[in-house]
Coordinates of C-alpha atoms in Angstrom, one line a residue:
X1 CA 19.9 11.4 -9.0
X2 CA 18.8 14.9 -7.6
X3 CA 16.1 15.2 -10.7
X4 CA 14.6 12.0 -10.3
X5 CA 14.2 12.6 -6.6
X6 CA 12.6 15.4 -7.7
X7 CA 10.2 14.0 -9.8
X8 CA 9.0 11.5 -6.9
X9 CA 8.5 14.2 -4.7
X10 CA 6.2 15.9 -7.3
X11 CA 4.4 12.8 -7.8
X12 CA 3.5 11.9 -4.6
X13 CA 0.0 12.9 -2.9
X14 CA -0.4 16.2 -0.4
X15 CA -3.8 16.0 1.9
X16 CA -4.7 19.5 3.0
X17 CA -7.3 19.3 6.1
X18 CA -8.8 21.0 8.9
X19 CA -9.3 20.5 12.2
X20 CA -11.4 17.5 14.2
X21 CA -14.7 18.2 14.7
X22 CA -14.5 20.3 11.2
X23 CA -17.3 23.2 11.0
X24 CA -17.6 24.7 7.9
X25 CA -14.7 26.9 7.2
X26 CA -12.3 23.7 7.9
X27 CA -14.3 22.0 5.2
X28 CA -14.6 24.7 3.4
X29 CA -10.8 26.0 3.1
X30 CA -9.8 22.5 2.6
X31 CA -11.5 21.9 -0.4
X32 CA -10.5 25.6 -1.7
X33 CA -6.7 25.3 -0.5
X34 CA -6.1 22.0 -2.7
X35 CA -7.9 23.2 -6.0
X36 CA -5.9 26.3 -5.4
X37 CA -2.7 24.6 -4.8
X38 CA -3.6 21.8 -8.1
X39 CA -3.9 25.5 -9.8
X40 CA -0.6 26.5 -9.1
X41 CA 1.2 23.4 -9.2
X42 CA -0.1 20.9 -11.1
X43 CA 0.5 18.6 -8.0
X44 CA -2.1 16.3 -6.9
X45 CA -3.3 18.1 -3.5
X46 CA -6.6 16.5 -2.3
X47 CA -8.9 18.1 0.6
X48 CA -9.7 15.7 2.9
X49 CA -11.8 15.7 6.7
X50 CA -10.8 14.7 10.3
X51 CA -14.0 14.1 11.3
X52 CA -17.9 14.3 10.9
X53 CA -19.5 16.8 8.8
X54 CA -22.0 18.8 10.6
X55 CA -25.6 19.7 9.4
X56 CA -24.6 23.3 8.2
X57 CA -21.1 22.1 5.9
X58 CA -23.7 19.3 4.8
X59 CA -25.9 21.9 3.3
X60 CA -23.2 24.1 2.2
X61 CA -21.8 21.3 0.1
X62 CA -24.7 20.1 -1.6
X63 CA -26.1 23.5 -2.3
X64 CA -22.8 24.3 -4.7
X65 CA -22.5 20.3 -5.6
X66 CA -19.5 19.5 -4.2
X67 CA -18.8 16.1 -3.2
X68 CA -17.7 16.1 0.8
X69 CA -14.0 14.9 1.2
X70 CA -13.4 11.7 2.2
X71 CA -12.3 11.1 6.2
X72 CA -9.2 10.5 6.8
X73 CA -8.4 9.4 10.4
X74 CA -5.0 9.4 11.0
X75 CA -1.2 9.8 9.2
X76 CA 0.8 7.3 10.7
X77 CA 3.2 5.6 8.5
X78 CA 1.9 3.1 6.5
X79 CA 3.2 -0.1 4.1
X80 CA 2.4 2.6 1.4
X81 CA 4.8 5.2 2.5
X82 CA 7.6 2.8 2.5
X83 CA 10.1 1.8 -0.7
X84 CA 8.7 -1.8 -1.9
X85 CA 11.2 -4.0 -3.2
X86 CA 9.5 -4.9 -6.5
X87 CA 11.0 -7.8 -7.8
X88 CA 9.6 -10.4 -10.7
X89 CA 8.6 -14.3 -9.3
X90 CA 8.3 -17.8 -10.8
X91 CA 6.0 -19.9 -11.2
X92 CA 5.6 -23.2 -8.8
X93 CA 6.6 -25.2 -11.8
X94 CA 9.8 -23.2 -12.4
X95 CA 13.3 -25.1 -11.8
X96 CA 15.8 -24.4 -9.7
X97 CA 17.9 -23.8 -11.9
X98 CA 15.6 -21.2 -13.8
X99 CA 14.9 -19.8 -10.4
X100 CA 18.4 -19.6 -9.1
X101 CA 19.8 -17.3 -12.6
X102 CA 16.3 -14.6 -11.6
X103 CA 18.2 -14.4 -8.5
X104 CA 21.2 -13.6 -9.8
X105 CA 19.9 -11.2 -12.6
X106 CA 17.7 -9.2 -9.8
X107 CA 20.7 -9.3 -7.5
X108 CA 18.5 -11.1 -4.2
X109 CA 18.0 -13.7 -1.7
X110 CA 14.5 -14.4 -1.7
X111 CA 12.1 -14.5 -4.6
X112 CA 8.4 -14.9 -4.3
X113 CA 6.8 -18.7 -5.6
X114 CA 3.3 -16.9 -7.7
X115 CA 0.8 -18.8 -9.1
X116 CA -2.2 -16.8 -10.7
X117 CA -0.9 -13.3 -8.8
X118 CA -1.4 -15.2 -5.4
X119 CA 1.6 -15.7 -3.2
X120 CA 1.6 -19.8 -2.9
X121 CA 5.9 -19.6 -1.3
X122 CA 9.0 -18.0 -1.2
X123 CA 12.7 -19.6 -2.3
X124 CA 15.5 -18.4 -0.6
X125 CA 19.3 -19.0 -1.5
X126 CA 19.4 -21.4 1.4
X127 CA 16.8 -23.6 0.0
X128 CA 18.6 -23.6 -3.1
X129 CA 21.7 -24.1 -1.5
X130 CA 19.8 -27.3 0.7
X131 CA 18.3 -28.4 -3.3
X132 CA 21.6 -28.9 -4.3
X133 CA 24.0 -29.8 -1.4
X134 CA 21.5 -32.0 1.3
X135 CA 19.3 -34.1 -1.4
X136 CA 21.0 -37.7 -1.4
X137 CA 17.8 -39.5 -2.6
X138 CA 17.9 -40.7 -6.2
X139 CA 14.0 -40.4 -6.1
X140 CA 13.9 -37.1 -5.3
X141 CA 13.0 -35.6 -9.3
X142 CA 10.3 -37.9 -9.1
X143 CA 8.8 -37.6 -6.0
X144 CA 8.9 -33.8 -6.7
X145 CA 7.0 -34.3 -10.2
X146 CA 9.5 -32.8 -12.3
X147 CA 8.4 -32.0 -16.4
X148 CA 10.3 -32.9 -18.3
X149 CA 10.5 -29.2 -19.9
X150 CA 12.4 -28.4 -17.1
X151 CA 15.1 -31.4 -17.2
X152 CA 15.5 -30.4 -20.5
X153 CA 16.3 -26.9 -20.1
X154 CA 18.5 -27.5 -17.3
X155 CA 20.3 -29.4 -19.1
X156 CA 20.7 -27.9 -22.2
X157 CA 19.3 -30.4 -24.3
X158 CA 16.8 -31.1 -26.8
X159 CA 14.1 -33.6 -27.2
X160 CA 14.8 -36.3 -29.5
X161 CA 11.3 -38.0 -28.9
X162 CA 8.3 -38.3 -26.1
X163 CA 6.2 -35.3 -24.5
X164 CA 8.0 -32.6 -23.0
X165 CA 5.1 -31.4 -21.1
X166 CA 4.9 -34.5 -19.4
X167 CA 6.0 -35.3 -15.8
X168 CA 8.5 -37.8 -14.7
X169 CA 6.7 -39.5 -11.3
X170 CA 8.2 -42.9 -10.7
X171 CA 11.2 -44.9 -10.4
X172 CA 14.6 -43.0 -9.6
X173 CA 17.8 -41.3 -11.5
X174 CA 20.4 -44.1 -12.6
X175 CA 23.5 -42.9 -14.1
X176 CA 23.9 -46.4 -17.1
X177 CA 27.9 -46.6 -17.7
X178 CA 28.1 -50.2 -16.6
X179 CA 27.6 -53.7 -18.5
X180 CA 23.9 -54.2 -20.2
X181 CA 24.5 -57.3 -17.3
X182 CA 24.6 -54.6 -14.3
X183 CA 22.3 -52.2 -15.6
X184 CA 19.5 -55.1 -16.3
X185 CA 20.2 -55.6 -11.7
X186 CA 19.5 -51.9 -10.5
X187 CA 18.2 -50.2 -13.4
X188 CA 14.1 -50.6 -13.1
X189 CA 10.8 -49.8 -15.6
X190 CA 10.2 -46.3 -15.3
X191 CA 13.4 -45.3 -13.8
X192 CA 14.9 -41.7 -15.9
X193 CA 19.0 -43.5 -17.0
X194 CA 21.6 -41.0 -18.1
X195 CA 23.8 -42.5 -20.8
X196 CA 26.8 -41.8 -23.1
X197 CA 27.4 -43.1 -26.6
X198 CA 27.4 -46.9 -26.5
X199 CA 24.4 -48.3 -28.2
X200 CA 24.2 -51.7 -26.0
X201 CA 23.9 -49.5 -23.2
X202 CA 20.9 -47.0 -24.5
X203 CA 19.0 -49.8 -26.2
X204 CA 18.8 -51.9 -22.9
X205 CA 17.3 -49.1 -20.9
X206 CA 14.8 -49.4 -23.6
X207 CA 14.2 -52.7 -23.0
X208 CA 13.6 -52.3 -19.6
X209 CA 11.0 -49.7 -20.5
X210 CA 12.9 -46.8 -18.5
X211 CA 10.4 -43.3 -18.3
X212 CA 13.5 -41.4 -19.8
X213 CA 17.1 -41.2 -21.3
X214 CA 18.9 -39.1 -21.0
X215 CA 22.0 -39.4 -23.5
X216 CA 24.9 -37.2 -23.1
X217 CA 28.0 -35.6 -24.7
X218 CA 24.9 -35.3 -28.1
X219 CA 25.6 -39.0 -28.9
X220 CA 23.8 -40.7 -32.0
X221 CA 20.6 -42.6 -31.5
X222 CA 20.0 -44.5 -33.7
X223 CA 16.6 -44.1 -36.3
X224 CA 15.5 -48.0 -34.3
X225 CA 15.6 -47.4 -30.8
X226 CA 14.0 -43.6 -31.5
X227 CA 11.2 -45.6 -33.3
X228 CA 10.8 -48.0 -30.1
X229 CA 10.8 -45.7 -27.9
X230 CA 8.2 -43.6 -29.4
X231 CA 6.0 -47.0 -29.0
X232 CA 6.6 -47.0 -25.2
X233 CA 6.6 -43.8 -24.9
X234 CA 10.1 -43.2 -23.8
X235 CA 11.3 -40.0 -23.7
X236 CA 14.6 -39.5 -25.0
X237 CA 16.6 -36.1 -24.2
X238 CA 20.2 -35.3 -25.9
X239 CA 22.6 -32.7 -23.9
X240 CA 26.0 -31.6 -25.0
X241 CA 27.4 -32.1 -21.4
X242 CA 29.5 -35.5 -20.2
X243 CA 27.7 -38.0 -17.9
X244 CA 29.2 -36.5 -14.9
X245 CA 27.9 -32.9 -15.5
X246 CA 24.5 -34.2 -16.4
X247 CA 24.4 -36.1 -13.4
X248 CA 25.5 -33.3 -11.1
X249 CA 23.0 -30.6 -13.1
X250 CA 19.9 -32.6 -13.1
X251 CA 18.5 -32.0 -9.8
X252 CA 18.3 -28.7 -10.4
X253 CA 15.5 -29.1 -13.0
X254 CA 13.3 -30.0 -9.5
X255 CA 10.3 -27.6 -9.3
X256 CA 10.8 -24.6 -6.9
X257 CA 7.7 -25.4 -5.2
X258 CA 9.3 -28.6 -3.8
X259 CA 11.6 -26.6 -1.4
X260 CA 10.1 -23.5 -1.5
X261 CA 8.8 -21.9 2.7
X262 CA 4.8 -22.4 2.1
X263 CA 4.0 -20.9 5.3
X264 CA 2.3 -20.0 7.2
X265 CA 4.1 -16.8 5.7
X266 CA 4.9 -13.5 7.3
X267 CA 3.3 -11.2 5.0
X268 CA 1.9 -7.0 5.3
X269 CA -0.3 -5.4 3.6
X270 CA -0.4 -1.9 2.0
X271 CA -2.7 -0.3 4.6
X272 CA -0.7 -1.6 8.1
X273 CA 1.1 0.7 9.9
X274 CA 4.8 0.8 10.2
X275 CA 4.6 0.7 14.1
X276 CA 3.1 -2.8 14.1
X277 CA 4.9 -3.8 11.3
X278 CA 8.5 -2.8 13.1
X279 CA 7.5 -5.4 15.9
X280 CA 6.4 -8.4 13.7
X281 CA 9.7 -7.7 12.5
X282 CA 11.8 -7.8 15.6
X283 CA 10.1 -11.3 16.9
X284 CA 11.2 -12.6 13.0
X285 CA 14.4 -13.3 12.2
X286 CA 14.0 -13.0 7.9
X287 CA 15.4 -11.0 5.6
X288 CA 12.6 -9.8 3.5
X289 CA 8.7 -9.9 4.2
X290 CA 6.4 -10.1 1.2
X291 CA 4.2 -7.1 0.9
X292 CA 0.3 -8.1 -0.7
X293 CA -2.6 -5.8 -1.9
X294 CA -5.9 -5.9 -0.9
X295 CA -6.7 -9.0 -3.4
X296 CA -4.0 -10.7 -1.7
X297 CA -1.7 -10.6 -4.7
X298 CA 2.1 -10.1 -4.4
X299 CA 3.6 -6.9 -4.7
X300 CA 6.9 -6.5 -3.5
X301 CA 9.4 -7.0 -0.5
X302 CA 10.1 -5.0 2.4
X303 CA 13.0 -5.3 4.5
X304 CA 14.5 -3.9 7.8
X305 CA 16.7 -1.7 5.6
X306 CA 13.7 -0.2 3.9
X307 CA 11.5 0.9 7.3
X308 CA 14.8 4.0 7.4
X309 CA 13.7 5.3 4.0
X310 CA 10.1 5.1 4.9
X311 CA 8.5 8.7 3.1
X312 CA 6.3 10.5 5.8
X313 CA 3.0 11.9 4.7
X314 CA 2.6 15.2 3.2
X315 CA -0.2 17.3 4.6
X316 CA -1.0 21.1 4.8
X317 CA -3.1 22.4 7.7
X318 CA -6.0 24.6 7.5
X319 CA -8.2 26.4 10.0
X320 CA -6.4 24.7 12.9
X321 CA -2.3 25.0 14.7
X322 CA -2.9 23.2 17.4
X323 CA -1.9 19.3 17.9
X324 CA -5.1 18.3 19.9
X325 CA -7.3 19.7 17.1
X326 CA -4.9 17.7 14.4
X327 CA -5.7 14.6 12.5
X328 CA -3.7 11.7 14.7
X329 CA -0.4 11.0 13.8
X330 CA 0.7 14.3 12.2
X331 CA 3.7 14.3 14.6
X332 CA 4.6 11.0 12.0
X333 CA 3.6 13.3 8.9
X334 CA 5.8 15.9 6.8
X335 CA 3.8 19.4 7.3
X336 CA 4.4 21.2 4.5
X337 CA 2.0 24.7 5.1
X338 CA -0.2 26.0 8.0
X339 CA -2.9 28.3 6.9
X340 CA -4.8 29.4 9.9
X341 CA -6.2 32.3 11.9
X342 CA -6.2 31.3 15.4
X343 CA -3.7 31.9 17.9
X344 CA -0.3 30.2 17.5
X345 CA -0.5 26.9 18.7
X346 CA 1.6 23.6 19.6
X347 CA 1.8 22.2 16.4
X348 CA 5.5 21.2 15.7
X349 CA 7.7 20.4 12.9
X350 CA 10.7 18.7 11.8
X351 CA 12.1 21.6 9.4
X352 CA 10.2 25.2 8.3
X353 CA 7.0 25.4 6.5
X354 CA 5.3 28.1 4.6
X355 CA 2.9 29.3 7.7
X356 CA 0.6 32.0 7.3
X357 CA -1.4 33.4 10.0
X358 CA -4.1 36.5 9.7
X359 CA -5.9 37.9 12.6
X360 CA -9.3 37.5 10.0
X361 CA -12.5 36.0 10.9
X362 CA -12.2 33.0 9.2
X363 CA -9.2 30.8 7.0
X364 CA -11.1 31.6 4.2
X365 CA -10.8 34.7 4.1
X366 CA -6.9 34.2 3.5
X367 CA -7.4 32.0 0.9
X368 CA -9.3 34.1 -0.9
X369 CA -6.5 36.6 -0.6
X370 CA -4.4 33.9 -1.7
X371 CA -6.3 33.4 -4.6
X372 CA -6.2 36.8 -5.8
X373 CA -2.3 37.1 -5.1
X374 CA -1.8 33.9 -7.2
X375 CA -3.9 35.8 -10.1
X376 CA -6.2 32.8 -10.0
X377 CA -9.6 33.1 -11.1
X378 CA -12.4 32.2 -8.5
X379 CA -14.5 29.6 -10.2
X380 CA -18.7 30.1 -9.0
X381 CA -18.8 27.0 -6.9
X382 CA -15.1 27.6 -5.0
X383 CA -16.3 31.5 -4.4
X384 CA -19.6 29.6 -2.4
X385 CA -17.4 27.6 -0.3
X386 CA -15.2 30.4 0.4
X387 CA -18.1 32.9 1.3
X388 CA -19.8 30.4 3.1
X389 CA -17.1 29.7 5.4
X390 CA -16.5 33.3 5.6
X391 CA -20.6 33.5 7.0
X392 CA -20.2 30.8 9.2
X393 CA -17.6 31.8 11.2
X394 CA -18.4 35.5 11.5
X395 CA -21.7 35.2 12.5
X396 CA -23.1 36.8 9.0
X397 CA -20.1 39.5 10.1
X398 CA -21.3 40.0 13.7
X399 CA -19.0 38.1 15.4
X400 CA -16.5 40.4 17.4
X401 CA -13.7 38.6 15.6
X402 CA -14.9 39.9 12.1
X403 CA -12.8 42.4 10.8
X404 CA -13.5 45.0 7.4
X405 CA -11.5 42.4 5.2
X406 CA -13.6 39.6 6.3
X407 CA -16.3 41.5 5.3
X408 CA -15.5 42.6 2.0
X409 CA -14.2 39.2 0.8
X410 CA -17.8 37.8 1.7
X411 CA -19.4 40.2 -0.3
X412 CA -16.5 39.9 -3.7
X413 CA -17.2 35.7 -3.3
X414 CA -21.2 36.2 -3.1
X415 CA -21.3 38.1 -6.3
X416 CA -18.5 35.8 -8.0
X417 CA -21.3 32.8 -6.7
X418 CA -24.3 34.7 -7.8
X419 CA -25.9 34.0 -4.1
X420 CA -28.3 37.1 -1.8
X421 CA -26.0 36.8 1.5
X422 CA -28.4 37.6 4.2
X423 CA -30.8 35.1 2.7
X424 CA -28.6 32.4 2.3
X425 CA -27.0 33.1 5.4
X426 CA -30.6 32.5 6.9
X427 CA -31.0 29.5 4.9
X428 CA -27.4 27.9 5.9
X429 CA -28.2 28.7 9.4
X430 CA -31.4 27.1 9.6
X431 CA -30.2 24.3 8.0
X432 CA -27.2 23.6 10.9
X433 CA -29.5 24.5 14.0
X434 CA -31.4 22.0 13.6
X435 CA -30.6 20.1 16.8
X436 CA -34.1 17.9 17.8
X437 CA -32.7 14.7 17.6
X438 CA -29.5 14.8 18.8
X439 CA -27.8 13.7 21.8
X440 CA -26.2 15.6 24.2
X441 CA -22.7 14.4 23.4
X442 CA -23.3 15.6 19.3
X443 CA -24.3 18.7 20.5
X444 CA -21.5 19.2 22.8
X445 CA -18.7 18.1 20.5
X446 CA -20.4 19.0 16.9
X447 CA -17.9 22.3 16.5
X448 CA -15.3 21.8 19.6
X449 CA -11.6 22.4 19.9
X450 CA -9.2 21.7 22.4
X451 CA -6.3 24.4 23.4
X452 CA -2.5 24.1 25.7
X453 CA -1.3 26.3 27.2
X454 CA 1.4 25.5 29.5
X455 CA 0.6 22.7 31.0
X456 CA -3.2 23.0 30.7
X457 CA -5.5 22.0 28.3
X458 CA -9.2 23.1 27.6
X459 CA -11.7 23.0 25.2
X460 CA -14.6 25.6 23.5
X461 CA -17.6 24.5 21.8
X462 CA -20.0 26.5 20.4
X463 CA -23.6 26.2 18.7
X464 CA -25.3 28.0 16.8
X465 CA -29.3 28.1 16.5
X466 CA -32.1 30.3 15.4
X467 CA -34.7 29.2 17.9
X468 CA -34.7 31.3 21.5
X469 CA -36.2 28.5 23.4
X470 CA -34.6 25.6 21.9
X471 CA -31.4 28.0 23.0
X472 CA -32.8 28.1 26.5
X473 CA -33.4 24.7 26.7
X474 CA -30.1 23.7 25.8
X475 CA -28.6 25.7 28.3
X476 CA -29.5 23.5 31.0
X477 CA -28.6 20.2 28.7
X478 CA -25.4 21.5 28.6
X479 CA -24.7 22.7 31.9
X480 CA -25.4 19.4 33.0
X481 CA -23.0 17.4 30.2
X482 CA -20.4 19.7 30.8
X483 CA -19.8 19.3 34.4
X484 CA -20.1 15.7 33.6
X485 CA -17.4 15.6 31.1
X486 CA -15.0 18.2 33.7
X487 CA -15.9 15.0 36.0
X488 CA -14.9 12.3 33.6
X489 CA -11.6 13.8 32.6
X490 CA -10.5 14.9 35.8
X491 CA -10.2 18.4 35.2

């Protein structure tokens, strides 16, 4: 049990990301972390982003060809992360009967009524139970447009003559042990007679041109009445059970989509979110709710049961410890590593994780470590990621965060990426300060964190740009949006 628990952890998906508002190094790292982590592993990590890419990642990326990772908003609990009842459905044409042995071999209440992959009903065990126990009218296999397939195989039986794909849609079930006398009174053309062995009896429900016979306890028939029935187009069906069984059995050959619930149906799909599915739930009273991908076809059931073994997201952090800066939901999400060199923030966990904190310049600069302590090979395009995160953050090394390592693991990564650092520094500089067209909220939150401490919380922004008067220009812009944001949020 414990190894193939194991093997469903391995299979499932880790998302390692950054921060909101993601500059370059959360970008960056992310990217590096998960090839790093596939490396080691031979999980499937995938890098993914909380937010907009800014000019400068943009560049960074399509300089070394990498393909931006995709956004991911939020790790709440979805359908997805929950165990789906997969179970095998019938077809509308399907008999109760047929129907109600699935049930038993899957061991459940409910089964799903599929017709091409789409959900058309569900049958439940008190519709069966309502087939069998509340159905009085002798019309019923009729009005239901039963095949005669299905009459067959419920009962056992075998086709003596007629079309078993046909459909029996008039007249009503008549049980034929009395005199020819009586049955010639109340037994009609088109009506479906279950008979025993006496040949008086089966030869005048041919006479009164009945749809079907049904002829129990695998009497004779005799070569005539076979050949005139074949001209009428009788149907004649032979079963090894008595006249009673037959008659009790039969209305269980009735197509499943005759009682099956057709709705409207209660049904959730794989991308909603366990929070609004938990109060669908508590204003319905069923046992199961059919789950449907994005085609609308049927997948599985989920129950009440099932939201307790719902399996939380697994993400690692990168560049970032602080909730406000996280991806939404991550307090619903199993964090399974921090990487980060900021100060230690509010991020909290259910159990420990692997957290490693440096006071470098930049996240990347302790993956790169990581890389080398793992005796993993940099590949070109990783090692321009990694340096140009490292670039980014320290200012070309001339931020007062920068430390000798920071340095030095630039320098290793440019030569493994075969790029001149101070001129591509230039060029990835000019490429993110190029802030003409933007609005004054872009600027403001294009690289911005939020911090706690106690009880207060505060954000930093900061921009970068080449141009001295563009700088002094802005400083005014902002001056002005930023007393308007303290305004809006109270602070």
């Amino acid at each position: 049990m414990a190894g193939s628990e194991d093997m469903e952890k391995k299979a499932r998906k880790v998302y390692v990301i950054g921060h909101k508002n993601p500059d370059t190094d959360s970008i960056c790292s992310a990217i590096a972390y998960a090839n790093l982590k596939r490396e080691m592993t031979g999980r499937e990590y995938t890098a993914k982003r909380a937010g907009q890419i800014n000019e400068e990642t943009q560049y960074v990326l399509h300089k070394f060809h990498v393909d931006a990772p995709r956004l991911l908003t939020n790790v709440k609990l979805q359908v997805k992360d929950m165990d789906i009842h997969k179970i095998k459905g019938v077809e509308p044409g399907v008999s109760i009967k047929e129907t109600w042995e699935l049930m038993k071999k899957q061991s459940v209440k409910t089964i799903p009524v599929i017709k091409e992959g789409e959900l058309v009903g569900l049958i439940s065990t008190g519709d069966i139970a309502k087939s069998y126990m509340d159905v009085y009218d002798s019309t019923i296999l009729a009005k239901a447009r039963t095949q005669y397939k299905n009459i067959i195989q419920t009962l056992d039986g075998e086709l003596i003559t007629g079309n078993e794909h046909g459909y029996f849609v008039k007249g009503k079930v008549a049980v034929g042990a009395s005199s020819t006398d009586m049955m010639e009174e109340f037994i009609q053309k088109d009506d479906l007679v279950i008979l025993g062995n006496r040949y008086e009896s089966q030869a005048c429900a041919v006479e009164i041109d009945a749809s079907c016979l049904v002829v129990c306890q695998d009497a004779e028939i005799s070569e005539e009445l076979i050949r005139k029935a074949e001209e009428q187009s009788i149907v004649i069906i032979r079963t090894p059970h008595d006249t009673f069984t037959a008659a009790r059995l039969i209305n269980q050959s009735i197509p499943v989509k005759y009682f099956m619930s057709k709705g409207p149906l209660t049904v959730f799909r794989m991308d909603d979110y366990v929070d609004d599915v938990k109060d669908v739930m508590a204003r319905r009273r069923f046992r199961d709710f059919p789950i449907l991908d994005e085609a609308g076809n049927f997948l599985g059931f989920i129950s009440r049961r099932r939201l307790l073994n719902s399996r939380r997201k697994q993400v690692i952090l990168v560049d970032h410890n602080e909730k406000n800066q996280a991806v939404d939901g991550v307090e619903e999400a199993e964090v399974l590593e921090i990487i980060d060199h900021h100060r230690l923030g509010t991020i909290q966990t259910m159990s420990p994780v692997f957290f490693r904190n440096q006071p470098l310049g930049c996240t990347a600069t302790i993956i790169y470590q990581m890389y080398q302590e793992a005796g993993i090979k940099v590949e070109p395009k990783i090692a321009g990621l990694l340096c140009s995160a490292i670039v980014s953050d320290t200012l070309l090394f001339r931020s007062p965060t920068c430390t000798p390592v920071d340095e030095m693991a630039a320098r290793a990564l440019a030569d493994i990426a075969g790029i001149d650092i101070e001129k591509y520094a230039l060029e990835m500089f000019s490429a993110g300060s190029n802030l003409k067209d933007k609005s004054d909220e872009e600027i403001f939150y294009q690289d911005f964190k939020r911090f706690t401490v106690g009880n207060s919380v505060f954000g930093i922004g900061q921009i970068t740009s080449l141009n001295a008067v563009e700088l002094k220009d802005l400083r005014s812009r902002m001056s002005v949006y930023t007393e308007k944001e303290r305004e809006q949020h109270e602070i």
